[in-house]
PDB file of C-alpha atoms in Angstrom:
ATOM      1  CA  MET A  33      -1.911  25.668   4.739  1.00 72.00           C
ATOM      2  CA  GLY A  34       0.794  22.980   4.371  1.00 89.00           C
ATOM      3  CA  LEU A  35       0.672  19.974   1.548  1.00 97.00           C
ATOM      4  CA  ARG A  36      -0.869  16.811   1.442  1.00 97.00           C
ATOM      5  CA  ALA A  37       0.384  13.540  -0.530  1.00 98.00           C
ATOM      6  CA  ASP A  38      -1.225   9.881  -0.677  1.00 98.00           C
ATOM      7  CA  LEU A  39       1.002   6.888   0.343  1.00 98.00           C
ATOM      8  CA  TYR A  40       0.032   3.506  -0.923  1.00 98.00           C
ATOM      9  CA  PHE A  41       1.297   1.044   1.294  1.00 98.00           C
ATOM     10  CA  SER A  42       1.284  -2.700   2.095  1.00 98.00           C
ATOM     11  CA  PHE A  43       1.587  -4.034   5.345  1.00 98.00           C
ATOM     12  CA  ARG A  44       3.567  -7.442   3.774  1.00 96.00           C
ATOM     13  CA  SER A  45       5.792  -4.795   1.629  1.00 96.00           C
ATOM     14  CA  PRO A  46       9.574  -4.635   3.108  1.00 96.00           C
ATOM     15  CA  TYR A  47       9.995  -1.917   1.055  1.00 97.00           C
ATOM     16  CA  SER A  48       7.018  -0.040   2.327  1.00 98.00           C
ATOM     17  CA  TYR A  49       8.554  -0.700   5.861  1.00 98.00           C
ATOM     18  CA  LEU A  50      11.725   0.716   4.896  1.00 97.00           C
ATOM     19  CA  ALA A  51      10.392   4.156   3.721  1.00 97.00           C
ATOM     20  CA  LEU A  52       8.361   4.842   6.771  1.00 97.00           C
ATOM     21  CA  PRO A  53      11.179   6.151   9.029  1.00 96.00           C
ATOM     22  CA  ARG A  54      12.182   8.807   6.086  1.00 97.00           C
ATOM     23  CA  TRP A  55       8.498   9.660   5.716  1.00 97.00           C
ATOM     24  CA  ARG A  56       8.325  10.059   9.270  1.00 97.00           C
ATOM     25  CA  GLN A  57      10.899  12.531   9.369  1.00 97.00           C
ATOM     26  CA  ILE A  58       9.781  14.442   6.754  1.00 98.00           C
ATOM     27  CA  VAL A  59       6.283  15.019   8.333  1.00 97.00           C
ATOM     28  CA  CYS A  60       7.935  15.933  11.693  1.00 97.00           C
ATOM     29  CA  ASP A  61      10.198  18.730   9.750  1.00 98.00           C
ATOM     30  CA  TYR A  62       8.048  19.780   7.047  1.00 98.00           C
ATOM     31  CA  ASP A  63       4.230  21.306   6.930  1.00 97.00           C
ATOM     32  CA  LEU A  64       2.974  18.135   4.920  1.00 98.00           C
ATOM     33  CA  VAL A  65       0.469  15.530   6.107  1.00 97.00           C
ATOM     34  CA  ILE A  66       0.335  12.174   4.248  1.00 98.00           C
ATOM     35  CA  ASP A  67      -2.619  10.417   3.957  1.00 98.00           C
ATOM     36  CA  LEU A  68      -2.156   6.537   4.216  1.00 98.00           C
ATOM     37  CA  LYS A  69      -3.817   4.537   1.265  1.00 98.00           C
ATOM     38  CA  PRO A  70      -3.462   0.584   2.140  1.00 98.00           C
ATOM     39  CA  VAL A  71      -3.591  -1.709  -0.345  1.00 98.00           C
ATOM     40  CA  TYR A  72      -4.090  -5.533  -0.248  1.00 96.00           C
ATOM     41  CA  PRO A  73      -0.600  -7.292  -1.551  1.00 93.00           C
ATOM     42  CA  LEU A  74       0.264  -9.026  -4.642  1.00 83.00           C
ATOM     43  CA  ALA A  75      -0.184 -12.246  -2.802  1.00 81.00           C
ATOM     44  CA  ILE A  76      -4.163 -11.445  -2.686  1.00 86.00           C
ATOM     45  CA  ARG A  77      -4.600  -9.569  -5.747  1.00 83.00           C
ATOM     46  CA  GLN A  78      -2.351 -11.660  -7.931  1.00 75.00           C
ATOM     47  CA  PRO A  79      -2.160 -15.165  -6.289  1.00 68.00           C
ATOM     48  CA  ASP A  80       0.100 -16.518  -9.296  1.00 71.00           C
ATOM     49  CA  PHE A  81       2.744 -13.719  -9.452  1.00 69.00           C
ATOM     50  CA  PHE A  82       5.226 -15.603  -7.361  1.00 65.00           C
ATOM     51  CA  GLU A  83       4.799 -18.906  -9.218  1.00 66.00           C
ATOM     52  CA  ARG A  84       5.484 -17.184 -12.213  1.00 72.00           C
ATOM     53  CA  ASN A  85       7.782 -14.874 -11.288  1.00 73.00           C
ATOM     54  CA  HIS A  86      11.730 -15.399 -12.223  1.00 80.00           C
ATOM     55  CA  PRO A  87      13.178 -17.761  -9.845  1.00 80.00           C
ATOM     56  CA  ASN A  88      16.003 -15.453  -8.640  1.00 87.00           C
ATOM     57  CA  TRP A  89      13.174 -12.654  -7.748  1.00 80.00           C
ATOM     58  CA  LEU A  90      12.548 -13.929  -4.009  1.00 81.00           C
ATOM     59  CA  GLY A  91      16.492 -14.583  -3.296  1.00 85.00           C
ATOM     60  CA  TYR A  92      17.299 -10.931  -4.849  1.00 92.00           C
ATOM     61  CA  THR A  93      14.504  -9.095  -2.973  1.00 90.00           C
ATOM     62  CA  ILE A  94      15.496 -10.666   0.688  1.00 89.00           C
ATOM     63  CA  ARG A  95      19.057  -9.925  -0.145  1.00 95.00           C
ATOM     64  CA  ASP A  96      18.183  -6.607  -1.138  1.00 96.00           C
ATOM     65  CA  VAL A  97      15.762  -5.117   1.666  1.00 96.00           C
ATOM     66  CA  MET A  98      18.294  -6.701   4.163  1.00 96.00           C
ATOM     67  CA  ARG A  99      21.085  -4.477   2.374  1.00 97.00           C
ATOM     68  CA  VAL A 100      18.969  -1.588   2.554  1.00 96.00           C
ATOM     69  CA  ALA A 101      18.135  -1.607   6.116  1.00 97.00           C
ATOM     70  CA  GLN A 102      21.760  -2.352   7.167  1.00 97.00           C
ATOM     71  CA  HIS A 103      22.612   1.014   5.142  1.00 97.00           C
ATOM     72  CA  ALA A 104      19.726   2.790   6.479  1.00 95.00           C
ATOM     73  CA  GLY A 105      20.149   1.490  10.241  1.00 97.00           C
ATOM     74  CA  ILE A 106      16.637   0.195  10.078  1.00 97.00           C
ATOM     75  CA  PRO A 107      15.982  -2.836  12.364  1.00 96.00           C
ATOM     76  CA  PHE A 108      14.821  -5.632  10.071  1.00 96.00           C
ATOM     77  CA  ALA A 109      13.818  -9.320  10.063  1.00 95.00           C
ATOM     78  CA  PRO A 110      11.704 -11.291   8.084  1.00 92.00           C
ATOM     79  CA  PRO A 111       8.533 -11.288   9.699  1.00 95.00           C
ATOM     80  CA  ARG A 112       7.247 -13.957  11.979  1.00 94.00           C
ATOM     81  CA  PRO A 113       4.448 -14.770  11.171  1.00 95.00           C
ATOM     82  CA  ASP A 114       4.299 -13.552   7.630  1.00 94.00           C
ATOM     83  CA  PRO A 115       1.316 -11.753   6.956  1.00 95.00           C
ATOM     84  CA  ILE A 116       0.858 -13.849   4.215  1.00 93.00           C
ATOM     85  CA  VAL A 117       0.596 -17.637   4.511  1.00 88.00           C
ATOM     86  CA  GLN A 118       2.481 -19.212   1.719  1.00 85.00           C
ATOM     87  CA  ASN A 119       4.659 -22.211   1.058  1.00 79.00           C
ATOM     88  CA  VAL A 120       8.210 -20.854   0.820  1.00 73.00           C
ATOM     89  CA  VAL A 121       9.175 -23.865  -1.364  1.00 74.00           C
ATOM     90  CA  THR A 122       6.021 -23.884  -4.188  1.00 74.00           C
ATOM     91  CA  ARG A 123       5.363 -20.198  -3.834  1.00 74.00           C
ATOM     92  CA  GLN A 124       1.949 -21.109  -3.442  1.00 82.00           C
ATOM     93  CA  ILE A 125      -0.303 -18.709  -1.321  1.00 84.00           C
ATOM     94  CA  GLY A 126      -2.527 -20.703   1.000  1.00 82.00           C
ATOM     95  CA  GLU A 127      -6.385 -20.444   0.777  1.00 85.00           C
ATOM     96  CA  ASP A 128      -6.728 -19.510   4.466  1.00 90.00           C
ATOM     97  CA  GLN A 129      -5.376 -16.058   5.550  1.00 92.00           C
ATOM     98  CA  PRO A 130      -5.928 -15.368   9.108  1.00 94.00           C
ATOM     99  CA  TYR A 131      -3.476 -12.208   9.232  1.00 97.00           C
ATOM    100  CA  ILE A 132      -3.270  -9.893   6.269  1.00 97.00           C
ATOM    101  CA  TYR A 133      -7.322  -8.926   6.194  1.00 97.00           C
ATOM    102  CA  ARG A 134      -7.371  -7.865   9.795  1.00 98.00           C
ATOM    103  CA  LEU A 135      -4.270  -6.005   9.000  1.00 98.00           C
ATOM    104  CA  VAL A 136      -5.503  -4.034   5.722  1.00 98.00           C
ATOM    105  CA  ARG A 137      -8.885  -3.529   6.880  1.00 98.00           C
ATOM    106  CA  THR A 138      -7.885  -2.155  10.489  1.00 98.00           C
ATOM    107  CA  GLY A 139      -5.361   0.282   8.582  1.00 98.00           C
ATOM    108  CA  GLN A 140      -8.498   1.554   6.411  1.00 98.00           C
ATOM    109  CA  VAL A 141     -10.193   2.036   9.491  1.00 98.00           C
ATOM    110  CA  ALA A 142      -7.184   3.791  10.965  1.00 98.00           C
ATOM    111  CA  ALA A 143      -7.312   5.992   7.703  1.00 98.00           C
ATOM    112  CA  ARG A 144     -10.712   6.761   8.013  1.00 98.00           C
ATOM    113  CA  ARG A 145     -10.175   8.484  11.491  1.00 98.00           C
ATOM    114  CA  GLY A 146      -6.949  10.039   9.899  1.00 97.00           C
ATOM    115  CA  LYS A 147      -4.065   8.189  11.699  1.00 98.00           C
ATOM    116  CA  GLY A 148      -3.486   5.706   8.770  1.00 98.00           C
ATOM    117  CA  PHE A 149       0.151   6.878   8.420  1.00 98.00           C
ATOM    118  CA  ALA A 150       0.736   6.307  12.317  1.00 98.00           C
ATOM    119  CA  TYR A 151      -0.760   3.145  12.508  1.00 98.00           C
ATOM    120  CA  ALA A 152       1.150   1.805   9.633  1.00 98.00           C
ATOM    121  CA  ASP A 153       4.366   3.314  11.246  1.00 97.00           C
ATOM    122  CA  GLU A 154       3.894   1.066  14.471  1.00 98.00           C
ATOM    123  CA  VAL A 155       2.671  -1.872  13.197  1.00 98.00           C
ATOM    124  CA  ALA A 156       5.153  -2.170  10.458  1.00 98.00           C
ATOM    125  CA  GLN A 157       7.664  -1.862  13.051  1.00 97.00           C
ATOM    126  CA  LEU A 158       6.132  -4.641  15.035  1.00 96.00           C
ATOM    127  CA  ILE A 159       6.098  -6.937  11.659  1.00 97.00           C
ATOM    128  CA  TRP A 160       9.440  -6.024  10.381  1.00 97.00           C
ATOM    129  CA  GLY A 161      11.543  -4.953  13.386  1.00 95.00           C
ATOM    130  CA  GLY A 162      12.702  -8.174  14.326  1.00 87.00           C
ATOM    131  CA  ALA A 163      10.333  -9.192  16.928  1.00 83.00           C
ATOM    132  CA  ALA A 164       8.584 -12.284  17.245  1.00 88.00           C
ATOM    133  CA  GLY A 165       4.649 -12.898  17.563  1.00 95.00           C
ATOM    134  CA  TRP A 166       3.754  -9.613  16.346  1.00 96.00           C
ATOM    135  CA  ASN A 167       0.305 -10.792  16.075  1.00 96.00           C
ATOM    136  CA  GLN A 168       0.319 -12.261  19.890  1.00 96.00           C
ATOM    137  CA  GLY A 169      -1.005 -10.728  23.188  1.00 96.00           C
ATOM    138  CA  ASP A 170      -0.961  -7.310  23.456  1.00 97.00           C
ATOM    139  CA  HIS A 171       1.373  -6.297  20.660  1.00 97.00           C
ATOM    140  CA  LEU A 172      -0.832  -4.746  18.154  1.00 98.00           C
ATOM    141  CA  ALA A 173      -3.139  -2.996  20.862  1.00 98.00           C
ATOM    142  CA  GLU A 174      -0.174  -1.160  22.146  1.00 98.00           C
ATOM    143  CA  ALA A 175       0.985  -0.187  18.707  1.00 98.00           C
ATOM    144  CA  ALA A 176      -2.418   1.067  17.991  1.00 98.00           C
ATOM    145  CA  THR A 177      -2.118   2.957  21.469  1.00 98.00           C
ATOM    146  CA  ARG A 178       0.945   4.480  20.425  1.00 98.00           C
ATOM    147  CA  ALA A 179      -0.822   5.745  17.412  1.00 98.00           C
ATOM    148  CA  GLY A 180      -3.489   7.431  19.217  1.00 98.00           C
ATOM    149  CA  LEU A 181      -6.281   4.411  18.512  1.00 98.00           C
ATOM    150  CA  ASP A 182      -8.150   1.855  20.247  1.00 98.00           C
ATOM    151  CA  MET A 183      -7.393  -1.851  18.672  1.00 98.00           C
ATOM    152  CA  ALA A 184     -10.718  -3.111  20.099  1.00 98.00           C
ATOM    153  CA  GLU A 185     -12.334  -0.440  17.913  1.00 98.00           C
ATOM    154  CA  LEU A 186     -10.508  -0.930  14.944  1.00 98.00           C
ATOM    155  CA  ASP A 187     -11.287  -4.383  15.013  1.00 98.00           C
ATOM    156  CA  ALA A 188     -14.835  -4.340  16.048  1.00 98.00           C
ATOM    157  CA  GLU A 189     -15.178  -1.663  12.585  1.00 98.00           C
ATOM    158  CA  ALA A 190     -12.890  -3.959  10.578  1.00 98.00           C
ATOM    159  CA  GLU A 191     -15.266  -7.097  11.035  1.00 98.00           C
ATOM    160  CA  ALA A 192     -18.501  -5.350  11.248  1.00 98.00           C
ATOM    161  CA  ASP A 193     -17.838  -3.302   8.130  1.00 98.00           C
ATOM    162  CA  ALA A 194     -15.605  -5.611   6.033  1.00 98.00           C
ATOM    163  CA  ALA A 195     -17.438  -5.158   2.802  1.00 98.00           C
ATOM    164  CA  ALA A 196     -17.347  -1.360   2.920  1.00 98.00           C
ATOM    165  CA  LEU A 197     -13.957  -1.625   3.877  1.00 98.00           C
ATOM    166  CA  ASP A 198     -12.946  -3.811   0.998  1.00 97.00           C
ATOM    167  CA  ILE A 199     -14.313  -1.387  -1.470  1.00 98.00           C
ATOM    168  CA  GLU A 200     -12.612   1.263  -0.098  1.00 98.00           C
ATOM    169  CA  ILE A 201      -9.202  -0.740  -0.215  1.00 98.00           C
ATOM    170  CA  ALA A 202     -10.102  -1.391  -3.933  1.00 97.00           C
ATOM    171  CA  ALA A 203     -10.448   2.115  -4.598  1.00 98.00           C
ATOM    172  CA  ASN A 204      -6.992   2.777  -3.223  1.00 98.00           C
ATOM    173  CA  GLN A 205      -5.548   0.438  -5.574  1.00 97.00           C
ATOM    174  CA  ALA A 206      -7.574   1.966  -8.357  1.00 98.00           C
ATOM    175  CA  ALA A 207      -6.411   5.561  -7.349  1.00 98.00           C
ATOM    176  CA  LEU A 208      -2.799   4.279  -7.228  1.00 98.00           C
ATOM    177  CA  GLU A 209      -3.041   2.891 -11.062  1.00 97.00           C
ATOM    178  CA  ALA A 210      -4.873   5.827 -12.405  1.00 98.00           C
ATOM    179  CA  ALA A 211      -1.843   7.860 -11.029  1.00 98.00           C
ATOM    180  CA  GLY A 212       0.199   5.970 -13.258  1.00 97.00           C
ATOM    181  CA  HIS A 213       1.784   2.994 -10.850  1.00 96.00           C
ATOM    182  CA  TRP A 214       0.860  -0.421  -9.494  1.00 93.00           C
ATOM    183  CA  GLY A 215       3.295  -0.940  -6.550  1.00 94.00           C
ATOM    184  CA  VAL A 216       4.162   0.020  -3.236  1.00 97.00           C
ATOM    185  CA  PRO A 217       5.369   1.831  -1.814  1.00 98.00           C
ATOM    186  CA  THR A 218       4.203   4.971  -3.825  1.00 98.00           C
ATOM    187  CA  LEU A 219       3.615   8.396  -3.072  1.00 98.00           C
ATOM    188  CA  VAL A 220       1.374  10.410  -5.069  1.00 98.00           C
ATOM    189  CA  PHE A 221       1.680  14.171  -4.916  1.00 98.00           C
ATOM    190  CA  GLN A 222      -0.695  16.447  -7.384  1.00 97.00           C
ATOM    191  CA  GLY A 223      -0.976  13.354  -9.394  1.00 97.00           C
ATOM    192  CA  GLU A 224       2.470  12.478  -9.955  1.00 98.00           C
ATOM    193  CA  PRO A 225       3.568   9.033  -8.498  1.00 98.00           C
ATOM    194  CA  PHE A 226       6.864   8.322  -6.874  1.00 98.00           C
ATOM    195  CA  PHE A 227       7.350   4.490  -6.483  1.00 98.00           C
ATOM    196  CA  GLY A 228       9.865   2.915  -3.970  1.00 95.00           C
ATOM    197  CA  GLN A 229      11.481   3.987  -0.913  1.00 94.00           C
ATOM    198  CA  ASP A 230      14.511   5.171  -2.886  1.00 94.00           C
ATOM    199  CA  ARG A 231      12.556   8.049  -4.663  1.00 97.00           C
ATOM    200  CA  ILE A 232      11.821   9.925  -1.229  1.00 98.00           C
ATOM    201  CA  ASP A 233      14.386  12.336  -2.198  1.00 97.00           C
ATOM    202  CA  LEU A 234      12.878  13.168  -5.806  1.00 98.00           C
ATOM    203  CA  ALA A 235       9.435  13.159  -4.101  1.00 98.00           C
ATOM    204  CA  LEU A 236      10.548  15.957  -1.475  1.00 98.00           C
ATOM    205  CA  TRP A 237      12.391  17.993  -4.373  1.00 98.00           C
ATOM    206  CA  ARG A 238       8.929  18.253  -6.080  1.00 98.00           C
ATOM    207  CA  MET A 239       7.071  18.952  -3.117  1.00 98.00           C
ATOM    208  CA  GLU A 240       9.698  21.732  -2.374  1.00 97.00           C
ATOM    209  CA  GLN A 241       9.011  23.076  -5.775  1.00 97.00           C
ATOM    210  CA  ALA A 242       5.349  23.196  -4.965  1.00 97.00           C
ATOM    211  CA  GLY A 243       6.008  25.591  -1.907  1.00 97.00           C
ATOM    212  CA  LEU A 244       6.574  22.656   0.899  1.00 97.00           C
ATOM    213  CA  GLU A 245       8.281  24.553   3.656  1.00 97.00           C
ATOM    214  CA  LYS A 246       9.807  23.307   6.894  1.00 96.00           C
ATOM    215  CA  ARG A 247       7.985  23.625   9.953  1.00 93.00           C
TER     216      ARG A 247
END
């Protein structure tokens, strides 16, 4: 019997995207199952976060994620469109959000089916991998298919069961905070949180201490 861990993930987090290739390889190489726990981004949970943050925060974050991607050889570009509608000048979050609720709810539906990690991996590559119009045409449907899912079924359940899904997503956030962190990406293994794409080696070391074996 292999080991299991929970990965708390946001579709709007570039660092969440940048963590996925390494976790994907680890899941292939080791007897490990990663259960995806999607959460709403800060823009939804704390809409004033960007307005009250330091003015240098956004510029530094953009610079950092681009160099992390270059260093790791991961395709990366700002999403077109951004999963969150936001005024880039004032940092104000728009009241109408046509993308993020669909992404997170369908991610939770995929998690219900035990395929949340695969779905997030495929969709994140669309959003952050440099292609424009990830929300248009058959892009999402094809990503879902690659993850072994049907986008029409995901959308139908996300719409019909939105309230219950939001309760599950809120429970994901509460579980993350109960484990000792609040941000993403965070992997939680046996109650211990490992925050950031730069803590993967440390998490792998801890899991090997617990008996994680190669496939």
